[in-house]
mmCIF file of C-alpha atoms in Angstrom:
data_model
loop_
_atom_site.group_PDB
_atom_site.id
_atom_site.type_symbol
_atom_site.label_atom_id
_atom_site.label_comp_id
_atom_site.label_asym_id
_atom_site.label_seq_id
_atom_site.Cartn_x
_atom_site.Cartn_y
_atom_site.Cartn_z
ATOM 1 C CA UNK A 265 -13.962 1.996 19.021
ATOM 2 C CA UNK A 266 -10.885 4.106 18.425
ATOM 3 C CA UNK A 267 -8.456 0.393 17.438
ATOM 4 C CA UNK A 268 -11.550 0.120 14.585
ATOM 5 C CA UNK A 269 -12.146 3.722 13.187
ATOM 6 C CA UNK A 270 -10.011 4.330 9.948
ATOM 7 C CA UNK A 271 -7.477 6.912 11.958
ATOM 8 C CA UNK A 272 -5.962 7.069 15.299
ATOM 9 C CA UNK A 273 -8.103 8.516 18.485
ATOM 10 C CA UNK A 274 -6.416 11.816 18.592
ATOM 11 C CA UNK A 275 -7.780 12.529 14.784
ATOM 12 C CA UNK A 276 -11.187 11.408 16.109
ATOM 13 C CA UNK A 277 -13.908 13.421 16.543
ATOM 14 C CA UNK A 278 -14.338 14.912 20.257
ATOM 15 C CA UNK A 279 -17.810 14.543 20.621
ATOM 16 C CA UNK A 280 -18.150 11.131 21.828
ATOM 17 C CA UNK A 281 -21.140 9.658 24.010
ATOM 18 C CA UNK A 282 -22.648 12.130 26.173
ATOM 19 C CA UNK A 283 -23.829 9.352 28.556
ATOM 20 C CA UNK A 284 -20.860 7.974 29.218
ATOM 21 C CA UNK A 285 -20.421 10.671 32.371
ATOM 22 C CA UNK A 286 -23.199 8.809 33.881
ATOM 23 C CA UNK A 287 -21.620 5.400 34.253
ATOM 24 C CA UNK A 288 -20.623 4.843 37.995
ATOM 25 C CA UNK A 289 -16.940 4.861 38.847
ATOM 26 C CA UNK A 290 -14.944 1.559 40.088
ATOM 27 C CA UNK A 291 -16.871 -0.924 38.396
ATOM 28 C CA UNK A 292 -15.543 -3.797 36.380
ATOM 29 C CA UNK A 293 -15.651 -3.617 32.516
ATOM 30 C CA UNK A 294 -18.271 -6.356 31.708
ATOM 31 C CA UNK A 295 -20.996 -4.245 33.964
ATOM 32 C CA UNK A 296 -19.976 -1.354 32.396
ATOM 33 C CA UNK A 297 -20.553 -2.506 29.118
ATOM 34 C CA UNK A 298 -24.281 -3.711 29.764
ATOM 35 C CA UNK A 299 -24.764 -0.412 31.162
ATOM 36 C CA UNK A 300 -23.298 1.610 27.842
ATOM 37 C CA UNK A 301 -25.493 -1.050 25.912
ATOM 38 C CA UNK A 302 -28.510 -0.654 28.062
ATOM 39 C CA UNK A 303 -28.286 3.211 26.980
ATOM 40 C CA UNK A 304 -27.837 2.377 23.396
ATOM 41 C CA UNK A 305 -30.712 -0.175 23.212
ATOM 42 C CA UNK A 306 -33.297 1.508 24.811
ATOM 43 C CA UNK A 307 -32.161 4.742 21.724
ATOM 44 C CA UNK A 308 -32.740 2.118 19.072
ATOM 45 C CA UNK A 309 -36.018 2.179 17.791
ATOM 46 C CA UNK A 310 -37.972 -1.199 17.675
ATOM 47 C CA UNK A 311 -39.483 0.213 14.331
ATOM 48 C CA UNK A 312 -37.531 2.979 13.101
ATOM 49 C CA UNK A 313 -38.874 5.116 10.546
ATOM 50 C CA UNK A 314 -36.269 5.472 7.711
ATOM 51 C CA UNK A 315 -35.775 7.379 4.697
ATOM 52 C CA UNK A 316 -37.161 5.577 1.276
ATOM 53 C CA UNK A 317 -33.185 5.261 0.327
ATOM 54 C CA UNK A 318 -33.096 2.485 2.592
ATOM 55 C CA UNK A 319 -32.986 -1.017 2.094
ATOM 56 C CA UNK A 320 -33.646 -3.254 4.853
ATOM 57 C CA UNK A 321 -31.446 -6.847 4.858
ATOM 58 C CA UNK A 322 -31.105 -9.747 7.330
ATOM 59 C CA UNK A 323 -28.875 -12.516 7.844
ATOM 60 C CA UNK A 324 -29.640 -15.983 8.801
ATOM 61 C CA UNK A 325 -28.131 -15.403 12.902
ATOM 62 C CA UNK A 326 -30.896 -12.971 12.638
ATOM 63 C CA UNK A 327 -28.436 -9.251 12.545
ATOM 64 C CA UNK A 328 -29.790 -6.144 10.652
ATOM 65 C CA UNK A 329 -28.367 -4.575 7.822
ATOM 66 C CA UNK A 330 -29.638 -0.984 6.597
ATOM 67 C CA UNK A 331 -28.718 -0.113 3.521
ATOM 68 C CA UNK A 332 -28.308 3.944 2.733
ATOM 69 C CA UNK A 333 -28.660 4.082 -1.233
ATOM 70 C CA UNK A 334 -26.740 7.563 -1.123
ATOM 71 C CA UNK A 335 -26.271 10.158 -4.327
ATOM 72 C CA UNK A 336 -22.419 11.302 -3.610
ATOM 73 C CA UNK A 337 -23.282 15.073 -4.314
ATOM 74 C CA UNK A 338 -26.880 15.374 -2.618
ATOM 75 C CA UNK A 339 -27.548 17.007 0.948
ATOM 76 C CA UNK A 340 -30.448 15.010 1.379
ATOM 77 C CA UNK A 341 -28.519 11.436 1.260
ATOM 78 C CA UNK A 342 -26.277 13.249 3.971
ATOM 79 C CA UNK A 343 -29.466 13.682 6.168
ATOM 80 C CA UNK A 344 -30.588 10.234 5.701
ATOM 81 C CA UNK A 345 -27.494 8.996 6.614
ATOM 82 C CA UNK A 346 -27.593 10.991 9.830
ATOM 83 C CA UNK A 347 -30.929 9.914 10.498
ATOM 84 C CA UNK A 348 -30.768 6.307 9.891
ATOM 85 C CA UNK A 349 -27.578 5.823 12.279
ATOM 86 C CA UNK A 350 -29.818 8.146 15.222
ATOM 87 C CA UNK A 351 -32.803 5.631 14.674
ATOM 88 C CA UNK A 352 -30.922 2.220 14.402
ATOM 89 C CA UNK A 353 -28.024 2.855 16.847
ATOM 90 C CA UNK A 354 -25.528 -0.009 14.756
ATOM 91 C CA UNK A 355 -23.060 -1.460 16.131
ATOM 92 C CA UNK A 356 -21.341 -1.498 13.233
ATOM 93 C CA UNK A 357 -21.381 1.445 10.249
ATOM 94 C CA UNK A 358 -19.680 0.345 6.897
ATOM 95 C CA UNK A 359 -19.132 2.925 4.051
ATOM 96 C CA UNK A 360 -18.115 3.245 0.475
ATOM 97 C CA UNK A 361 -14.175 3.917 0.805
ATOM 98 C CA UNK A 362 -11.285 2.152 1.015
ATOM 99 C CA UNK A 363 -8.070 3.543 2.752
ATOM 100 C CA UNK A 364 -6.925 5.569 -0.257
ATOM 101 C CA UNK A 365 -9.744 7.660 0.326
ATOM 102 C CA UNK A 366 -9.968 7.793 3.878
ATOM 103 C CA UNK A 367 -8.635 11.306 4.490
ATOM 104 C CA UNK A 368 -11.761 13.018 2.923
ATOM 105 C CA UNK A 369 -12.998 11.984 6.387
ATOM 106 C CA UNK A 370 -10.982 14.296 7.636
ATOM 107 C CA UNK A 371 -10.577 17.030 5.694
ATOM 108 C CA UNK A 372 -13.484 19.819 5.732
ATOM 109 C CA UNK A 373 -15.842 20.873 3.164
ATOM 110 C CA UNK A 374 -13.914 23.692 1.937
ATOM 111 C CA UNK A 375 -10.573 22.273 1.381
ATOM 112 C CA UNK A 376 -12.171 19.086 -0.333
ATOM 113 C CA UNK A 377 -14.009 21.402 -2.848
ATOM 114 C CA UNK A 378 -10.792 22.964 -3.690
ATOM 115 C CA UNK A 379 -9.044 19.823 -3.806
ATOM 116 C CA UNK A 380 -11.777 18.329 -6.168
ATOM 117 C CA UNK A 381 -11.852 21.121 -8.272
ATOM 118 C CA UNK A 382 -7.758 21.364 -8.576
ATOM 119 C CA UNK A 383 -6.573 18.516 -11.267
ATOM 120 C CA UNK A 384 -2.960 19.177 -11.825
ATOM 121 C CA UNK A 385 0.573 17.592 -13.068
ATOM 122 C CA UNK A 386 1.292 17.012 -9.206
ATOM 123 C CA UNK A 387 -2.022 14.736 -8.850
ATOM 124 C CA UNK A 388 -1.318 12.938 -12.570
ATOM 125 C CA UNK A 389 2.384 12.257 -11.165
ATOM 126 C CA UNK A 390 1.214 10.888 -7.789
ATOM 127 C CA UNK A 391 -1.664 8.883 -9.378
ATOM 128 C CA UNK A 392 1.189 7.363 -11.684
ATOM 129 C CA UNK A 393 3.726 6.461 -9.040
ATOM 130 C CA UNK A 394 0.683 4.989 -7.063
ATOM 131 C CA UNK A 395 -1.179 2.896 -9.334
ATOM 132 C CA UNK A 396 1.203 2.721 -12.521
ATOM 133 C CA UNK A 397 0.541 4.675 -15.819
ATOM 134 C CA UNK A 398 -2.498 3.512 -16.838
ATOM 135 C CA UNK A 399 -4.144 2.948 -13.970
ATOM 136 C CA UNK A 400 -3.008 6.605 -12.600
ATOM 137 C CA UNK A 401 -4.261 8.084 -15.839
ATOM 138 C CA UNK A 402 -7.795 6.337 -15.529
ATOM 139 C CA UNK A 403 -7.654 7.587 -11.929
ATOM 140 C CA UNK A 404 -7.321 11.063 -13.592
ATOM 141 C CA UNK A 405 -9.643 11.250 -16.220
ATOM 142 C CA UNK A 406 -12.724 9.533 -13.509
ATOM 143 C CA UNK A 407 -11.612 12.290 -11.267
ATOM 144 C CA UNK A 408 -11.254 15.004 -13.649
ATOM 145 C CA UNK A 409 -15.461 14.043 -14.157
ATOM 146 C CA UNK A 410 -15.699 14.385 -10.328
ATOM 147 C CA UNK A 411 -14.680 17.587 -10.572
ATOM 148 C CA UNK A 412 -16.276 18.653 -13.335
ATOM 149 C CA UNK A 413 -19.402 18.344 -11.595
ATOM 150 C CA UNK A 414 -18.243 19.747 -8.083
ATOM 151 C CA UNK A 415 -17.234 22.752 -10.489
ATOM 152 C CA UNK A 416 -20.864 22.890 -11.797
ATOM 153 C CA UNK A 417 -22.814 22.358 -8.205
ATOM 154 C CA UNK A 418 -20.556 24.038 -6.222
ATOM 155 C CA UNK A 419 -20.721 20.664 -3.542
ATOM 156 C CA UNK A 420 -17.456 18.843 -2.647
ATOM 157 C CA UNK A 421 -18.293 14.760 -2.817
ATOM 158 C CA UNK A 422 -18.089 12.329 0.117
ATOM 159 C CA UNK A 423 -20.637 14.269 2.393
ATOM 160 C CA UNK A 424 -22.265 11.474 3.194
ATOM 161 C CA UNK A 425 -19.028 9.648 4.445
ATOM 162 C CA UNK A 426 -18.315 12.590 6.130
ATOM 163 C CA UNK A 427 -21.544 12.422 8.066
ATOM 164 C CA UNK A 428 -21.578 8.698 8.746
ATOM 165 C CA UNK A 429 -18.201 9.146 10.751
ATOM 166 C CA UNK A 430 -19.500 11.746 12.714
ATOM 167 C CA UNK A 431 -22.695 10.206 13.822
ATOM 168 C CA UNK A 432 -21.045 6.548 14.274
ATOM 169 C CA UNK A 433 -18.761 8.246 16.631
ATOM 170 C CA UNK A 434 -21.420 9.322 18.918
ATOM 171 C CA UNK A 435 -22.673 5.636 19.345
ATOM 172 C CA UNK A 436 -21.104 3.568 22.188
ATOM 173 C CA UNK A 437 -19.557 0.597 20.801
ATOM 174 C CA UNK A 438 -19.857 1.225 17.071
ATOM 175 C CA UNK A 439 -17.150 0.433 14.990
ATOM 176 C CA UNK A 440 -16.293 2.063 11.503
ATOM 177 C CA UNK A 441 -15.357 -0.438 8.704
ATOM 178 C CA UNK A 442 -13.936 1.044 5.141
ATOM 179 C CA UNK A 443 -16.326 -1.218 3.078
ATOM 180 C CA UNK A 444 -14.402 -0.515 -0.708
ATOM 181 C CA UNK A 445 -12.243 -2.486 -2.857
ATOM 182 C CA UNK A 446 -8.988 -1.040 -3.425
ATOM 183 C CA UNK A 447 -8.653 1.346 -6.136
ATOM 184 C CA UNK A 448 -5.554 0.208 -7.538
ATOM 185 C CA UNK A 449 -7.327 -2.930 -7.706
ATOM 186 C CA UNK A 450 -10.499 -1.762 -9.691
ATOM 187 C CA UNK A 451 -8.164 0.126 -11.941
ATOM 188 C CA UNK A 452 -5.479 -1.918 -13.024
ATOM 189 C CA UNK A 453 -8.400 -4.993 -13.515
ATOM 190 C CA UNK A 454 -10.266 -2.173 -15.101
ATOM 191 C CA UNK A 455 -7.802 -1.699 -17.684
ATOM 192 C CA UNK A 456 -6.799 -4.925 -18.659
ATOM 193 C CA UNK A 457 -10.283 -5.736 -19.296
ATOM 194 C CA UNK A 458 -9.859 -3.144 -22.100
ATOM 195 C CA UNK A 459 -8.140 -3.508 -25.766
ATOM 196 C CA UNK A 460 -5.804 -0.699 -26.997
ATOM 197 C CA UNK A 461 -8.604 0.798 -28.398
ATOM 198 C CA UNK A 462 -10.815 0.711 -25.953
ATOM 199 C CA UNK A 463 -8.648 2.487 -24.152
ATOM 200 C CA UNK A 464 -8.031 5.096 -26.622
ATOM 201 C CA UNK A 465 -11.786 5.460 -26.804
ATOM 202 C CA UNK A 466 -12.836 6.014 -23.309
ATOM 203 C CA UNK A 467 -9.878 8.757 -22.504
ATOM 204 C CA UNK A 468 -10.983 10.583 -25.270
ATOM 205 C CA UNK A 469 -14.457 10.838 -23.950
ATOM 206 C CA UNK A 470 -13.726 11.235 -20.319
ATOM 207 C CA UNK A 471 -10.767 13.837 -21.347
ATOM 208 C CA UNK A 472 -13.430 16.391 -23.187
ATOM 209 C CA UNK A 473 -15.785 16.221 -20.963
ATOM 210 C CA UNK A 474 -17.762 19.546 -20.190
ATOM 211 C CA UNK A 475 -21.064 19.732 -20.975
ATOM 212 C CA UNK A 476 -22.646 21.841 -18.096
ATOM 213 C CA UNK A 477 -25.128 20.416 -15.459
ATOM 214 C CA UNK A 478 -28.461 22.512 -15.330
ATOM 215 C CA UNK A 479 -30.494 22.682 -11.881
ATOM 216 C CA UNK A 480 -32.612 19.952 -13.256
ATOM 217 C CA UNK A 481 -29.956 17.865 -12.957
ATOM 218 C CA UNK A 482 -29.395 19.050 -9.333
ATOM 219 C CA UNK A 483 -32.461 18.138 -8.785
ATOM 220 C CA UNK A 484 -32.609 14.865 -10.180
ATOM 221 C CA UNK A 485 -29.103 14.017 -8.059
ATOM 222 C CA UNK A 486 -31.413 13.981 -4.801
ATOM 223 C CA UNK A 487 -33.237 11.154 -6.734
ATOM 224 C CA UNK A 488 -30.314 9.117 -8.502
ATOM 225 C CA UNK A 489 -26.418 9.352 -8.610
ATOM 226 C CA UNK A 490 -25.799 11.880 -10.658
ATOM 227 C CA UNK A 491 -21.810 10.641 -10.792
ATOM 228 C CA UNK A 492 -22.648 7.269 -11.289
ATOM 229 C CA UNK A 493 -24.960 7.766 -13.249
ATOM 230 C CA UNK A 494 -23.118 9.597 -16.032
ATOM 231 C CA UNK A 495 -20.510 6.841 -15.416
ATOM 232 C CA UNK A 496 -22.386 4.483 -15.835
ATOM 233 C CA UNK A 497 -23.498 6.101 -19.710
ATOM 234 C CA UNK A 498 -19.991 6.176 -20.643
ATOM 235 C CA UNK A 499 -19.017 2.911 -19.541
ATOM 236 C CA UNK A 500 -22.339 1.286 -20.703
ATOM 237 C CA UNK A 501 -20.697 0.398 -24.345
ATOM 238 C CA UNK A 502 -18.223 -1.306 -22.424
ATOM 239 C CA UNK A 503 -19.374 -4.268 -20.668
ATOM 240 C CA UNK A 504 -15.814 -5.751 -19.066
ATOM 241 C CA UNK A 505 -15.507 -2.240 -17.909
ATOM 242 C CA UNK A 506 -19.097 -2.228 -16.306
ATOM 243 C CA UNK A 507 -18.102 -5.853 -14.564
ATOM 244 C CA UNK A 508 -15.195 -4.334 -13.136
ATOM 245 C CA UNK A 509 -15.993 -1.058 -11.879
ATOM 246 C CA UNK A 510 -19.518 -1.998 -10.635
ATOM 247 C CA UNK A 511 -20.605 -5.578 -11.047
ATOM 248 C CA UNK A 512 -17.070 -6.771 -9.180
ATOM 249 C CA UNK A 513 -17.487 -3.894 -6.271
ATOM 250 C CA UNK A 514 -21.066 -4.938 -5.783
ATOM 251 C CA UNK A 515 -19.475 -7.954 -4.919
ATOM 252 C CA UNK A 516 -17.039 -6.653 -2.411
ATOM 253 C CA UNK A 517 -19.568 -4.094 -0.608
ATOM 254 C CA UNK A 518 -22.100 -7.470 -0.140
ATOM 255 C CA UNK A 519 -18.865 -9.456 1.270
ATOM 256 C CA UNK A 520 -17.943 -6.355 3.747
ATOM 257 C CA UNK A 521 -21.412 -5.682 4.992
ATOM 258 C CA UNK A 522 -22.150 -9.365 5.802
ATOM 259 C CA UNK A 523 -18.556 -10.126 7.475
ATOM 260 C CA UNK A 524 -19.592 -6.890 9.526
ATOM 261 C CA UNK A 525 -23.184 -8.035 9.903
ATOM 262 C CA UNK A 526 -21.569 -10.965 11.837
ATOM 263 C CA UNK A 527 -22.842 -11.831 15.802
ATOM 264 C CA UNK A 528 -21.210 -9.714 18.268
ATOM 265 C CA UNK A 529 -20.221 -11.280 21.453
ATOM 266 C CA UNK A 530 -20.722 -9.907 24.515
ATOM 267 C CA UNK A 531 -18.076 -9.908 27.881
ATOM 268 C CA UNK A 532 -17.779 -12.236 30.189
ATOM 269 C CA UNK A 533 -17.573 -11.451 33.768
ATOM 270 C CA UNK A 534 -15.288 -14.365 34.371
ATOM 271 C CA UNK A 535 -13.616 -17.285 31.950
ATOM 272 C CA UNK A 536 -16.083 -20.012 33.495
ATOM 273 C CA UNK A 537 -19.035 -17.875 32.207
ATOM 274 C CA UNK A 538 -20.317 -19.289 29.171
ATOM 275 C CA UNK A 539 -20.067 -17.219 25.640
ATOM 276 C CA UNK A 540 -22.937 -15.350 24.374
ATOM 277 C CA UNK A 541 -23.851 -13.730 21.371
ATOM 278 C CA UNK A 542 -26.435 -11.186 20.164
ATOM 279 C CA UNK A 543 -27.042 -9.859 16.296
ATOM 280 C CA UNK A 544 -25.911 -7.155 15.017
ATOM 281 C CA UNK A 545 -26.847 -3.962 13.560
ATOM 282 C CA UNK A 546 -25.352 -2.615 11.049
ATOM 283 C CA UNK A 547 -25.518 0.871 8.590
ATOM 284 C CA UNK A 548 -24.263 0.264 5.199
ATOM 285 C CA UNK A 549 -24.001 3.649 3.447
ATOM 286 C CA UNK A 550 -23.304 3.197 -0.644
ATOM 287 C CA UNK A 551 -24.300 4.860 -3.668
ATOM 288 C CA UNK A 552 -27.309 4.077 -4.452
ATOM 289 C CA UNK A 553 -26.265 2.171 -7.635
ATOM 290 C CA UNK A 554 -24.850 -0.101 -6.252
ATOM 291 C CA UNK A 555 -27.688 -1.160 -4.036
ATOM 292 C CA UNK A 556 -29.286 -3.190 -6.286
ATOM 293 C CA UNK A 557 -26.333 -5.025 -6.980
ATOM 294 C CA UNK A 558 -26.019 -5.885 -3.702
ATOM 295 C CA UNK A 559 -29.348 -6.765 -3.158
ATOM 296 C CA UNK A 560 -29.122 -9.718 -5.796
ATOM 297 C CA UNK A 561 -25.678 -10.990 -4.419
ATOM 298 C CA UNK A 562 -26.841 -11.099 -0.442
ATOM 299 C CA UNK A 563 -28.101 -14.505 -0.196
ATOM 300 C CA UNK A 564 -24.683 -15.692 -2.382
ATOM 301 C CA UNK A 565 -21.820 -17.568 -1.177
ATOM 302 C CA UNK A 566 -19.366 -15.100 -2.168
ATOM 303 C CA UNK A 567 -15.415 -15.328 -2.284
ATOM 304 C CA UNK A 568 -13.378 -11.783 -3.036
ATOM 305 C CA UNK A 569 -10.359 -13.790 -4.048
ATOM 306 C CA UNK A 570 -10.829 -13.796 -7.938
ATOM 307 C CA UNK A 571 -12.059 -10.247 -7.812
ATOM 308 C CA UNK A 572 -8.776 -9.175 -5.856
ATOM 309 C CA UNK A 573 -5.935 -10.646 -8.147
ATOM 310 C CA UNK A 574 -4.014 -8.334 -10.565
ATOM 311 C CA UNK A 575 -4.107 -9.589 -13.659
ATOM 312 C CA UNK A 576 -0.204 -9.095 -15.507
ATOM 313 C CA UNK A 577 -0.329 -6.066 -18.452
ATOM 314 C CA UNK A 578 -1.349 -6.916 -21.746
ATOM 315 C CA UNK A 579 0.561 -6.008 -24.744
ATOM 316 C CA UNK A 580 -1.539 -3.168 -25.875
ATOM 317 C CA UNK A 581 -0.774 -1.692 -22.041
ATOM 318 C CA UNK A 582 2.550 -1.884 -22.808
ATOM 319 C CA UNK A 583 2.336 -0.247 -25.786
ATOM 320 C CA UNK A 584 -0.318 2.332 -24.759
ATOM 321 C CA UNK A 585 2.382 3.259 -21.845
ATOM 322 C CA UNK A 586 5.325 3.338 -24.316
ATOM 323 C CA UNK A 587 3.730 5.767 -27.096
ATOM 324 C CA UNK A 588 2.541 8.032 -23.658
ATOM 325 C CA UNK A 589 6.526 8.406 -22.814
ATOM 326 C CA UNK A 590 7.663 8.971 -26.266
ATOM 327 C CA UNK A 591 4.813 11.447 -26.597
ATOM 328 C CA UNK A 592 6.385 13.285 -23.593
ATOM 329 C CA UNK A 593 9.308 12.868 -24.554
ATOM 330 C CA UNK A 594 8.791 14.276 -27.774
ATOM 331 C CA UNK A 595 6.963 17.387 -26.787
ATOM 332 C CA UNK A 596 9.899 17.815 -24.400
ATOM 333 C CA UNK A 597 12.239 17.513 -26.764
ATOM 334 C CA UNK A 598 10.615 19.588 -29.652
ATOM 335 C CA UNK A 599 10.351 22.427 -26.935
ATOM 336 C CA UNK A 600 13.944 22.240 -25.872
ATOM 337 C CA UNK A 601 14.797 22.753 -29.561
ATOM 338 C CA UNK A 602 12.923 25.578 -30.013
ATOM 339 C CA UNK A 603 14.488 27.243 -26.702
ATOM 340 C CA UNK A 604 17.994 26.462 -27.815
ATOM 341 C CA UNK A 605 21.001 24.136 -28.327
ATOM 342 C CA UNK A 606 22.782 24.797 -24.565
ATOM 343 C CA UNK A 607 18.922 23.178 -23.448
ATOM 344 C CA UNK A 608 18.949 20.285 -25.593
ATOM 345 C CA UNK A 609 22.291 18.920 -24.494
ATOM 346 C CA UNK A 610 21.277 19.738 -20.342
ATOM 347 C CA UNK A 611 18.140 17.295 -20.811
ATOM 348 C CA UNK A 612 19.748 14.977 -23.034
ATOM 349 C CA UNK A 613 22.753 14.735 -19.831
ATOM 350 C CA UNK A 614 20.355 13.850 -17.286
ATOM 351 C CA UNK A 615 19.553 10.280 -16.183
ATOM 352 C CA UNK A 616 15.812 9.757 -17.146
ATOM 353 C CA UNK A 617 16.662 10.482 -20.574
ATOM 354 C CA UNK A 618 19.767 8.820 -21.143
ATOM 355 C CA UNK A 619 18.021 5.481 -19.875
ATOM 356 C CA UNK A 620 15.115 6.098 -22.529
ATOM 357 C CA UNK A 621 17.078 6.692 -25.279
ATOM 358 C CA UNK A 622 19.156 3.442 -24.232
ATOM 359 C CA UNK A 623 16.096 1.498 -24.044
ATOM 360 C CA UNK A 624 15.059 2.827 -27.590
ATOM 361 C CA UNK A 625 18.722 1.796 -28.652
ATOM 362 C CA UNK A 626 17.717 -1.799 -27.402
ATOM 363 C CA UNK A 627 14.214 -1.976 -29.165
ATOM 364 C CA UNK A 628 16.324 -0.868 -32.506
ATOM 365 C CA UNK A 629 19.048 -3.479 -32.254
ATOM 366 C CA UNK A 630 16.328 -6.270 -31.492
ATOM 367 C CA UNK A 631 14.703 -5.710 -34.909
#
């Protein structure tokens, strides 16, 4: 369990498998596996009662996938979550994160609602040297919404995540897979799905965000995503940006939960005994707009290799991420000059600048 959890066993949670004390000493590791899994089928409920979030999937070798349709700021999707993963027992529980977001699973509730609310030249710089300009500053602006509403509920995101690690490690033998595609990935094909304009357009919109959330709204998050769903209104006059941020991921969540959904083998006492398999369970724990998606995509033969390539920047990137420097630039420059001379020469001398302003003296010459 520890080789397939997202950090190493000493950042694990303590609380492991109470019965596990029970399991007699000196005994090989096949027997004590069937006794482990005796204890953790005869928890699993034959007919489970789940939340109405829930959408129940099967695959043709006959495993179990539940499906948690979660709303990312909502304490109610956290108690589904728990609840589901008590009455199922999976062997396998998949959620909506890739590693650049796995350390929310570590950090608690009060540090991620500071971090959330914090958006600062430190993050913009990081996101940048990351994921590139424009894919850094997209990264910004659909975390700068984020916050805006964990500023407005008072409720850091990824609660749900939170909760599914915690229960998952209290089940013997279930693994925890990071079911997300990349980030860098959605964002860079994100953007060069977009014209310059485009582009333009939607950080304009995401940048002046701030109309307030009102406790209708809180109430309506326990229902639907709020976060996705006001998303999904600002990205709705955007098609290629709809395909890319939902429509592609719905893809790779399907993909995930199915390669995890896969028969589990079970040990062999010696290498004469013949192989057996049994299906799996597994706990698939997603915002609940994308459950739909994956829904319609679960009987497809699906390949992630299209929806994983990089696509090279277009020339409106190029010149999106050239008119951002010489913006900088600029504003550096114009407030050097109003500090003094002695200023302007000590940026001018350092290296950043001097290779700008070479690269400016290139662009001249060329025309």
């Amino acid at each position: 369990q520890a080789a397939a959890d997202p950090m190493s066993s000493s950042d694990a949670p303590e609380d492991g498998p109470k019965e596990t004390s029970s399991v007699p000493q000196n005994i090989s590791d096949a027997d004590a596996f069937k006794i482990l899994l005796e204890m953790k089928m005869k928890k699993r409920q034959k007919k489970p009662a789940l939340p109405s979030t829930v959408t129940e999937l099967d695959t043709e070798d006959g495993s179990k996938v539940y499906v948690v349709g979660t709303a990312h700021f909502s304490d109610s999707s956290k108690k589904d979550v728990v609840k589901t993963i008590q009455e199922v027992q999976p062997d396998v529980v998949v959620v909506e994160l890739c590693q650049y977001r796995v350390s929310m699973l570590k950090m608690d509730e009060k540090t991620l609602l500071k971090e959330a609310k914090e958006i600062n030249l430190e993050k913009l710089q990081q996101a940048i040297k990351q994921n590139g300009v424009m894919s850094g500053l997209m990264q910004m602006l659909l975390l700068k919404v984020s916050a805006h509403i964990t500023e407005q509920l008072g409720m850091a995101p990824g609660g749900e995540f939170r909760e599914a690690f915690k229960e998952a490690s209290k089940v013997p033998f279930c693994k925890f897979h990071l079911g997300d595609r990349p980030i860098p990935v959605t964002f860079k094909r994100a953007i060069a799905a977009l014209s310059f304009w485009q582009k333009v357009k939607l950080a304009w919109g995401l940048c002046f965000l701030s109309d307030p959330i009102s406790k209708d709204d809180v109430e309506k998050c326990k229902q639907k995503d709020l976060l996705e769903q006001m998303m999904a209104e600002m990205i709705g006059e955007f098609p290629d940006l709809h395909r890319t941020i939902v429509s592609e991921r719905d893809i790779y969540l399907t993909y995930m939960l199915k390669q995890a959904a896969k028969q589990i083998e079970l040990p062999r006492a010696s290498e004469t005994e013949p192989r057996k398999y049994i299906p799996a369970v597994v706990v698939g724990v997603v915002g609940m707009g994308h459950v739909p998606g994956i829904e319609k995509n679960w009987n497809s033969d699906l390949n992630i290799q299209e929806i994983m390539s990089v696509p090279p920047p277009s020339a409106s990137s190029k010149i999106f991420k050239f008119v951002i420097k010489a913006t900088v630039f600029g504003l550096m420059g114009y407030g050097c000059y109003r500090i003094g001379q002695r200023t302007v020469q000590f940026i001018l001398s350092m290296p950043a600048a001097q290779s700008y302003l070479q690269k400016l003296t290139e662009i001249r010459s060329q025309h």
